[in-house]
Amino acid sequence: MTKIKYNTNYCFAVDKMLGTLAKWLRILGYDTFYHHHITNAKLLKIARKDKRIIITKSRYFHKIYTKVPIIFVHQDKLKLQMRELHSELNLTDQALFTRCVICNTLTKSIDKHTIKNIVPPYIYKTHNAFYHCIICGKVYWQGTHYEQAKKFFKEIIK
Ligand SMILES: [Zn+2]
């Protein structure tokens, strides 16, 4: 196992048992590969190819020798898992909601008028800045979920 070089541009490959954790890494803006059907061998291959840090709960990775950096998660609850990661990586929320939670693509700002029929009328009326994913089409805005995510992250790092 190689030592993890500390920086804020971490890329991750998260094992299939840790879907919620993968989602939260994307919410924080980290480039996170995740697929709920992938085998551990395939995950390792992707991590090696893209130079990603593997985040896993699987014992499979205990038994193999690999030059890919690996972080083992032991906790079951999301908040505690995030704390485990934070103690290793010193996570930040500086890029919060800059990445699509569904497909991991960086989001781009979009002209408000073009999404009028996509978002709920109340959201359209009360928000001005909208972002979208050019791959899957999901639209994002800085609503209450933004503040909730910030609050959640504060609880993790305290
Ligand atoms: Zn997307």
mmCIF file with all atom_site columns, C-alpha atoms and ligand atoms in Angstrom:
data_model
loop_
_atom_site.group_PDB
_atom_site.id
_atom_site.type_symbol
_atom_site.label_atom_id
_atom_site.label_alt_id
_atom_site.label_comp_id
_atom_site.label_asym_id
_atom_site.label_entity_id
_atom_site.label_seq_id
_atom_site.pdbx_PDB_ins_code
_atom_site.Cartn_x
_atom_site.Cartn_y
_atom_site.Cartn_z
_atom_site.occupancy
_atom_site.B_iso_or_equiv
_atom_site.pdbx_formal_charge
_atom_site.auth_seq_id
_atom_site.auth_comp_id
_atom_site.auth_asym_id
_atom_site.auth_atom_id
_atom_site.pdbx_PDB_model_num
ATOM   1   C  CA . MET A 1 1   ? 0.000   0.000  0.000   1.00 0.00 ? 1   MET A CA 1
ATOM   2   C  CA . THR A 1 2   ? 1.409   3.413  -0.925  1.00 0.00 ? 2   THR A CA 1
ATOM   3   C  CA . LYS A 1 3   ? 1.218   6.425  1.301   1.00 0.00 ? 3   LYS A CA 1
ATOM   4   C  CA . ILE A 1 4   ? -1.420  8.996  0.400   1.00 0.00 ? 4   ILE A CA 1
ATOM   5   C  CA . LYS A 1 5   ? -0.094  12.341 -0.725  1.00 0.00 ? 5   LYS A CA 1
ATOM   6   C  CA . TYR A 1 6   ? -2.135  15.064 0.920   1.00 0.00 ? 6   TYR A CA 1
ATOM   7   C  CA . ASN A 1 7   ? -3.848  17.563 -1.339  1.00 0.00 ? 7   ASN A CA 1
ATOM   8   C  CA . THR A 1 8   ? -7.306  18.980 -1.917  1.00 0.00 ? 8   THR A CA 1
ATOM   9   C  CA . ASN A 1 9   ? -7.773  17.439 -5.369  1.00 0.00 ? 9   ASN A CA 1
ATOM   10  C  CA . TYR A 1 10  ? -8.302  13.892 -4.227  1.00 0.00 ? 10  TYR A CA 1
ATOM   11  C  CA . CYS A 1 11  ? -9.896  11.445 -6.633  1.00 0.00 ? 11  CYS A CA 1
ATOM   12  C  CA . PHE A 1 12  ? -11.704 8.487  -5.155  1.00 0.00 ? 12  PHE A CA 1
ATOM   13  C  CA . ALA A 1 13  ? -12.921 5.061  -6.187  1.00 0.00 ? 13  ALA A CA 1
ATOM   14  C  CA . VAL A 1 14  ? -15.522 3.950  -3.657  1.00 0.00 ? 14  VAL A CA 1
ATOM   15  C  CA . ASP A 1 15  ? -16.551 0.318  -3.238  1.00 0.00 ? 15  ASP A CA 1
ATOM   16  C  CA . LYS A 1 16  ? -20.126 -0.762 -3.936  1.00 0.00 ? 16  LYS A CA 1
ATOM   17  C  CA . MET A 1 17  ? -21.029 -1.104 -0.232  1.00 0.00 ? 17  MET A CA 1
ATOM   18  C  CA . LEU A 1 18  ? -20.476 2.604  0.404   1.00 0.00 ? 18  LEU A CA 1
ATOM   19  C  CA . GLY A 1 19  ? -22.984 4.317  -1.886  1.00 0.00 ? 19  GLY A CA 1
ATOM   20  C  CA . THR A 1 20  ? -24.117 6.982  0.579   1.00 0.00 ? 20  THR A CA 1
ATOM   21  C  CA . LEU A 1 21  ? -20.532 7.864  1.401   1.00 0.00 ? 21  LEU A CA 1
ATOM   22  C  CA . ALA A 1 22  ? -19.759 8.162  -2.334  1.00 0.00 ? 22  ALA A CA 1
ATOM   23  C  CA . LYS A 1 23  ? -22.742 10.492 -2.752  1.00 0.00 ? 23  LYS A CA 1
ATOM   24  C  CA . TRP A 1 24  ? -21.472 12.734 0.023   1.00 0.00 ? 24  TRP A CA 1
ATOM   25  C  CA . LEU A 1 25  ? -17.983 12.901 -1.429  1.00 0.00 ? 25  LEU A CA 1
ATOM   26  C  CA . ARG A 1 26  ? -19.600 14.117 -4.662  1.00 0.00 ? 26  ARG A CA 1
ATOM   27  C  CA . ILE A 1 27  ? -21.682 16.656 -2.716  1.00 0.00 ? 27  ILE A CA 1
ATOM   28  C  CA . LEU A 1 28  ? -18.423 17.987 -1.265  1.00 0.00 ? 28  LEU A CA 1
ATOM   29  C  CA . GLY A 1 29  ? -17.144 18.269 -4.839  1.00 0.00 ? 29  GLY A CA 1
ATOM   30  C  CA . TYR A 1 30  ? -14.647 15.396 -4.899  1.00 0.00 ? 30  TYR A CA 1
ATOM   31  C  CA . ASP A 1 31  ? -14.171 13.405 -8.095  1.00 0.00 ? 31  ASP A CA 1
ATOM   32  C  CA . THR A 1 32  ? -15.671 10.091 -6.965  1.00 0.00 ? 32  THR A CA 1
ATOM   33  C  CA . PHE A 1 33  ? -16.044 6.961  -9.048  1.00 0.00 ? 33  PHE A CA 1
ATOM   34  C  CA . TYR A 1 34  ? -18.890 4.766  -7.807  1.00 0.00 ? 34  TYR A CA 1
ATOM   35  C  CA . HIS A 1 35  ? -20.971 2.004  -9.338  1.00 0.00 ? 35  HIS A CA 1
ATOM   36  C  CA . HIS A 1 36  ? -23.286 -0.206 -7.288  1.00 0.00 ? 36  HIS A CA 1
ATOM   37  C  CA . HIS A 1 37  ? -22.603 -3.361 -9.339  1.00 0.00 ? 37  HIS A CA 1
ATOM   38  C  CA . ILE A 1 38  ? -18.854 -3.182 -9.787  1.00 0.00 ? 38  ILE A CA 1
ATOM   39  C  CA . THR A 1 39  ? -16.531 -5.985 -8.684  1.00 0.00 ? 39  THR A CA 1
ATOM   40  C  CA . ASN A 1 40  ? -13.598 -5.212 -6.419  1.00 0.00 ? 40  ASN A CA 1
ATOM   41  C  CA . ALA A 1 41  ? -11.157 -6.314 -9.129  1.00 0.00 ? 41  ALA A CA 1
ATOM   42  C  CA . LYS A 1 42  ? -12.673 -3.847 -11.607 1.00 0.00 ? 42  LYS A CA 1
ATOM   43  C  CA . LEU A 1 43  ? -12.674 -1.082 -8.988  1.00 0.00 ? 43  LEU A CA 1
ATOM   44  C  CA . LEU A 1 44  ? -8.980  -1.687 -8.396  1.00 0.00 ? 44  LEU A CA 1
ATOM   45  C  CA . LYS A 1 45  ? -8.318  -1.515 -12.137 1.00 0.00 ? 45  LYS A CA 1
ATOM   46  C  CA . ILE A 1 46  ? -10.117 1.836  -12.413 1.00 0.00 ? 46  ILE A CA 1
ATOM   47  C  CA . ALA A 1 47  ? -8.347  3.236  -9.344  1.00 0.00 ? 47  ALA A CA 1
ATOM   48  C  CA . ARG A 1 48  ? -4.992  2.240  -10.783 1.00 0.00 ? 48  ARG A CA 1
ATOM   49  C  CA . LYS A 1 49  ? -5.760  3.686  -14.228 1.00 0.00 ? 49  LYS A CA 1
ATOM   50  C  CA . ASP A 1 50  ? -7.160  7.043  -12.954 1.00 0.00 ? 50  ASP A CA 1
ATOM   51  C  CA . LYS A 1 51  ? -4.837  7.293  -9.919  1.00 0.00 ? 51  LYS A CA 1
ATOM   52  C  CA . ARG A 1 52  ? -7.738  7.214  -7.490  1.00 0.00 ? 52  ARG A CA 1
ATOM   53  C  CA . ILE A 1 53  ? -7.695  6.494  -3.760  1.00 0.00 ? 53  ILE A CA 1
ATOM   54  C  CA . ILE A 1 54  ? -9.797  3.427  -2.990  1.00 0.00 ? 54  ILE A CA 1
ATOM   55  C  CA . ILE A 1 55  ? -12.269 3.803  -0.146  1.00 0.00 ? 55  ILE A CA 1
ATOM   56  C  CA . THR A 1 56  ? -13.538 0.460  0.988   1.00 0.00 ? 56  THR A CA 1
ATOM   57  C  CA . LYS A 1 57  ? -15.106 -1.715 3.632   1.00 0.00 ? 57  LYS A CA 1
ATOM   58  C  CA . SER A 1 58  ? -14.229 -4.906 1.802   1.00 0.00 ? 58  SER A CA 1
ATOM   59  C  CA . ARG A 1 59  ? -11.788 -7.436 3.207   1.00 0.00 ? 59  ARG A CA 1
ATOM   60  C  CA . TYR A 1 60  ? -10.823 -8.236 -0.386  1.00 0.00 ? 60  TYR A CA 1
ATOM   61  C  CA . PHE A 1 61  ? -8.390  -5.346 -0.304  1.00 0.00 ? 61  PHE A CA 1
ATOM   62  C  CA . HIS A 1 62  ? -6.748  -6.595 2.899   1.00 0.00 ? 62  HIS A CA 1
ATOM   63  C  CA . LYS A 1 63  ? -5.607  -9.697 1.109   1.00 0.00 ? 63  LYS A CA 1
ATOM   64  C  CA . ILE A 1 64  ? -4.135  -8.297 -2.071  1.00 0.00 ? 64  ILE A CA 1
ATOM   65  C  CA . TYR A 1 65  ? -0.957  -6.422 -2.690  1.00 0.00 ? 65  TYR A CA 1
ATOM   66  C  CA . THR A 1 66  ? -1.501  -3.212 -4.594  1.00 0.00 ? 66  THR A CA 1
ATOM   67  C  CA . LYS A 1 67  ? 0.346   0.031  -5.135  1.00 0.00 ? 67  LYS A CA 1
ATOM   68  C  CA . VAL A 1 68  ? -2.940  1.922  -5.094  1.00 0.00 ? 68  VAL A CA 1
ATOM   69  C  CA . PRO A 1 69  ? -3.572  3.953  -1.902  1.00 0.00 ? 69  PRO A CA 1
ATOM   70  C  CA . ILE A 1 70  ? -6.458  2.527  0.129   1.00 0.00 ? 70  ILE A CA 1
ATOM   71  C  CA . ILE A 1 71  ? -8.475  3.871  3.013   1.00 0.00 ? 71  ILE A CA 1
ATOM   72  C  CA . PHE A 1 72  ? -10.415 1.320  5.026   1.00 0.00 ? 72  PHE A CA 1
ATOM   73  C  CA . VAL A 1 73  ? -13.716 2.420  6.515   1.00 0.00 ? 73  VAL A CA 1
ATOM   74  C  CA . HIS A 1 74  ? -14.815 0.584  9.647   1.00 0.00 ? 74  HIS A CA 1
ATOM   75  C  CA . GLN A 1 75  ? -17.911 2.452  10.778  1.00 0.00 ? 75  GLN A CA 1
ATOM   76  C  CA . ASP A 1 76  ? -21.493 1.814  9.618   1.00 0.00 ? 76  ASP A CA 1
ATOM   77  C  CA . LYS A 1 77  ? -23.026 5.258  10.130  1.00 0.00 ? 77  LYS A CA 1
ATOM   78  C  CA . LEU A 1 78  ? -22.415 7.905  7.486   1.00 0.00 ? 78  LEU A CA 1
ATOM   79  C  CA . LYS A 1 79  ? -21.345 10.618 9.911   1.00 0.00 ? 79  LYS A CA 1
ATOM   80  C  CA . LEU A 1 80  ? -18.787 8.327  11.545  1.00 0.00 ? 80  LEU A CA 1
ATOM   81  C  CA . GLN A 1 81  ? -17.546 7.127  8.148   1.00 0.00 ? 81  GLN A CA 1
ATOM   82  C  CA . MET A 1 82  ? -17.065 10.729 7.076   1.00 0.00 ? 82  MET A CA 1
ATOM   83  C  CA . ARG A 1 83  ? -15.132 11.390 10.294  1.00 0.00 ? 83  ARG A CA 1
ATOM   84  C  CA . GLU A 1 84  ? -12.875 8.420  9.538   1.00 0.00 ? 84  GLU A CA 1
ATOM   85  C  CA . LEU A 1 85  ? -12.142 9.858  6.097   1.00 0.00 ? 85  LEU A CA 1
ATOM   86  C  CA . HIS A 1 86  ? -11.695 13.351 7.431   1.00 0.00 ? 86  HIS A CA 1
ATOM   87  C  CA . SER A 1 87  ? -9.087  12.211 9.950   1.00 0.00 ? 87  SER A CA 1
ATOM   88  C  CA . GLU A 1 88  ? -7.067  10.720 7.080   1.00 0.00 ? 88  GLU A CA 1
ATOM   89  C  CA . LEU A 1 89  ? -7.624  13.319 4.376   1.00 0.00 ? 89  LEU A CA 1
ATOM   90  C  CA . ASN A 1 90  ? -8.592  16.598 6.009   1.00 0.00 ? 90  ASN A CA 1
ATOM   91  C  CA . LEU A 1 91  ? -11.633 17.063 3.779   1.00 0.00 ? 91  LEU A CA 1
ATOM   92  C  CA . THR A 1 92  ? -12.956 20.501 2.847   1.00 0.00 ? 92  THR A CA 1
ATOM   93  C  CA . ASP A 1 93  ? -16.344 21.830 1.723   1.00 0.00 ? 93  ASP A CA 1
ATOM   94  C  CA . GLN A 1 94  ? -14.849 24.534 -0.502  1.00 0.00 ? 94  GLN A CA 1
ATOM   95  C  CA . ALA A 1 95  ? -16.219 22.901 -3.658  1.00 0.00 ? 95  ALA A CA 1
ATOM   96  C  CA . LEU A 1 96  ? -19.632 22.059 -2.210  1.00 0.00 ? 96  LEU A CA 1
ATOM   97  C  CA . PHE A 1 97  ? -22.222 21.220 -4.916  1.00 0.00 ? 97  PHE A CA 1
ATOM   98  C  CA . THR A 1 98  ? -19.903 21.802 -7.859  1.00 0.00 ? 98  THR A CA 1
ATOM   99  C  CA . ARG A 1 99  ? -20.263 18.212 -9.045  1.00 0.00 ? 99  ARG A CA 1
ATOM   100 C  CA . CYS A 1 100 ? -23.284 16.204 -10.141 1.00 0.00 ? 100 CYS A CA 1
ATOM   101 C  CA . VAL A 1 101 ? -24.308 13.826 -7.360  1.00 0.00 ? 101 VAL A CA 1
ATOM   102 C  CA . ILE A 1 102 ? -25.818 11.398 -9.890  1.00 0.00 ? 102 ILE A CA 1
ATOM   103 C  CA . CYS A 1 103 ? -22.982 11.016 -12.401 1.00 0.00 ? 103 CYS A CA 1
ATOM   104 C  CA . ASN A 1 104 ? -19.900 12.823 -10.967 1.00 0.00 ? 104 ASN A CA 1
ATOM   105 C  CA . THR A 1 105 ? -19.636 15.437 -13.757 1.00 0.00 ? 105 THR A CA 1
ATOM   106 C  CA . LEU A 1 106 ? -18.696 19.030 -12.869 1.00 0.00 ? 106 LEU A CA 1
ATOM   107 C  CA . THR A 1 107 ? -21.797 21.246 -13.019 1.00 0.00 ? 107 THR A CA 1
ATOM   108 C  CA . LYS A 1 108 ? -22.059 24.428 -15.092 1.00 0.00 ? 108 LYS A CA 1
ATOM   109 C  CA . SER A 1 109 ? -24.121 27.524 -14.433 1.00 0.00 ? 109 SER A CA 1
ATOM   110 C  CA . ILE A 1 110 ? -27.192 27.778 -16.635 1.00 0.00 ? 110 ILE A CA 1
ATOM   111 C  CA . ASP A 1 111 ? -29.384 30.690 -17.673 1.00 0.00 ? 111 ASP A CA 1
ATOM   112 C  CA . LYS A 1 112 ? -32.446 30.795 -15.440 1.00 0.00 ? 112 LYS A CA 1
ATOM   113 C  CA . HIS A 1 113 ? -34.939 31.120 -18.308 1.00 0.00 ? 113 HIS A CA 1
ATOM   114 C  CA . THR A 1 114 ? -33.880 27.864 -19.933 1.00 0.00 ? 114 THR A CA 1
ATOM   115 C  CA . ILE A 1 115 ? -34.917 25.764 -16.908 1.00 0.00 ? 115 ILE A CA 1
ATOM   116 C  CA . LYS A 1 116 ? -38.260 27.429 -16.190 1.00 0.00 ? 116 LYS A CA 1
ATOM   117 C  CA . ASN A 1 117 ? -40.253 24.281 -16.949 1.00 0.00 ? 117 ASN A CA 1
ATOM   118 C  CA . ILE A 1 118 ? -37.842 21.940 -15.215 1.00 0.00 ? 118 ILE A CA 1
ATOM   119 C  CA . VAL A 1 119 ? -37.757 23.269 -11.638 1.00 0.00 ? 119 VAL A CA 1
ATOM   120 C  CA . PRO A 1 120 ? -40.782 23.789 -9.339  1.00 0.00 ? 120 PRO A CA 1
ATOM   121 C  CA . PRO A 1 121 ? -42.392 27.277 -9.773  1.00 0.00 ? 121 PRO A CA 1
ATOM   122 C  CA . TYR A 1 122 ? -41.589 28.305 -6.190  1.00 0.00 ? 122 TYR A CA 1
ATOM   123 C  CA . ILE A 1 123 ? -37.905 27.460 -6.667  1.00 0.00 ? 123 ILE A CA 1
ATOM   124 C  CA . TYR A 1 124 ? -37.857 29.350 -9.957  1.00 0.00 ? 124 TYR A CA 1
ATOM   125 C  CA . LYS A 1 125 ? -39.351 32.418 -8.303  1.00 0.00 ? 125 LYS A CA 1
ATOM   126 C  CA . THR A 1 126 ? -37.092 32.468 -5.257  1.00 0.00 ? 126 THR A CA 1
ATOM   127 C  CA . HIS A 1 127 ? -33.690 31.572 -6.767  1.00 0.00 ? 127 HIS A CA 1
ATOM   128 C  CA . ASN A 1 128 ? -31.473 33.199 -9.359  1.00 0.00 ? 128 ASN A CA 1
ATOM   129 C  CA . ALA A 1 129 ? -28.388 31.017 -9.630  1.00 0.00 ? 129 ALA A CA 1
ATOM   130 C  CA . PHE A 1 130 ? -28.907 27.616 -11.246 1.00 0.00 ? 130 PHE A CA 1
ATOM   131 C  CA . TYR A 1 131 ? -26.427 24.931 -12.297 1.00 0.00 ? 131 TYR A CA 1
ATOM   132 C  CA . HIS A 1 132 ? -26.859 21.866 -14.409 1.00 0.00 ? 132 HIS A CA 1
ATOM   133 C  CA . CYS A 1 133 ? -25.090 18.686 -15.369 1.00 0.00 ? 133 CYS A CA 1
ATOM   134 C  CA . ILE A 1 134 ? -24.382 18.569 -19.093 1.00 0.00 ? 134 ILE A CA 1
ATOM   135 C  CA . ILE A 1 135 ? -24.292 14.761 -19.042 1.00 0.00 ? 135 ILE A CA 1
ATOM   136 C  CA . CYS A 1 136 ? -27.446 13.712 -17.155 1.00 0.00 ? 136 CYS A CA 1
ATOM   137 C  CA . GLY A 1 137 ? -29.330 17.025 -17.198 1.00 0.00 ? 137 GLY A CA 1
ATOM   138 C  CA . LYS A 1 138 ? -29.943 17.324 -13.447 1.00 0.00 ? 138 LYS A CA 1
ATOM   139 C  CA . VAL A 1 139 ? -30.508 20.929 -12.337 1.00 0.00 ? 139 VAL A CA 1
ATOM   140 C  CA . TYR A 1 140 ? -29.112 22.298 -9.049  1.00 0.00 ? 140 TYR A CA 1
ATOM   141 C  CA . TRP A 1 141 ? -29.656 25.496 -7.057  1.00 0.00 ? 141 TRP A CA 1
ATOM   142 C  CA . GLN A 1 142 ? -28.499 26.787 -3.708  1.00 0.00 ? 142 GLN A CA 1
ATOM   143 C  CA . GLY A 1 143 ? -31.592 25.855 -1.714  1.00 0.00 ? 143 GLY A CA 1
ATOM   144 C  CA . THR A 1 144 ? -32.041 24.611 1.834   1.00 0.00 ? 144 THR A CA 1
ATOM   145 C  CA . HIS A 1 145 ? -30.111 21.426 0.984   1.00 0.00 ? 145 HIS A CA 1
ATOM   146 C  CA . TYR A 1 146 ? -27.040 23.623 0.520   1.00 0.00 ? 146 TYR A CA 1
ATOM   147 C  CA . GLU A 1 147 ? -27.240 24.970 4.084   1.00 0.00 ? 147 GLU A CA 1
ATOM   148 C  CA . GLN A 1 148 ? -28.055 21.498 5.416   1.00 0.00 ? 148 GLN A CA 1
ATOM   149 C  CA . ALA A 1 149 ? -24.974 20.048 3.730   1.00 0.00 ? 149 ALA A CA 1
ATOM   150 C  CA . LYS A 1 150 ? -22.805 22.818 5.181   1.00 0.00 ? 150 LYS A CA 1
ATOM   151 C  CA . LYS A 1 151 ? -24.221 22.130 8.634   1.00 0.00 ? 151 LYS A CA 1
ATOM   152 C  CA . PHE A 1 152 ? -23.658 18.393 8.247   1.00 0.00 ? 152 PHE A CA 1
ATOM   153 C  CA . PHE A 1 153 ? -20.052 18.960 7.215   1.00 0.00 ? 153 PHE A CA 1
ATOM   154 C  CA . LYS A 1 154 ? -19.460 21.233 10.239  1.00 0.00 ? 154 LYS A CA 1
ATOM   155 C  CA . GLU A 1 155 ? -20.661 18.444 12.508  1.00 0.00 ? 155 GLU A CA 1
ATOM   156 C  CA . ILE A 1 156 ? -18.208 16.051 10.886  1.00 0.00 ? 156 ILE A CA 1
ATOM   157 C  CA . ILE A 1 157 ? -15.164 18.252 11.299  1.00 0.00 ? 157 ILE A CA 1
ATOM   158 C  CA . LYS A 1 158 ? -15.820 19.510 14.839  1.00 0.00 ? 158 LYS A CA 1
HETATM 159 ZN ZN . ZN  B 2 .   ? -25.062 14.289 -13.934 1.00 0.00 ? 1   ZN  B ZN 1
#
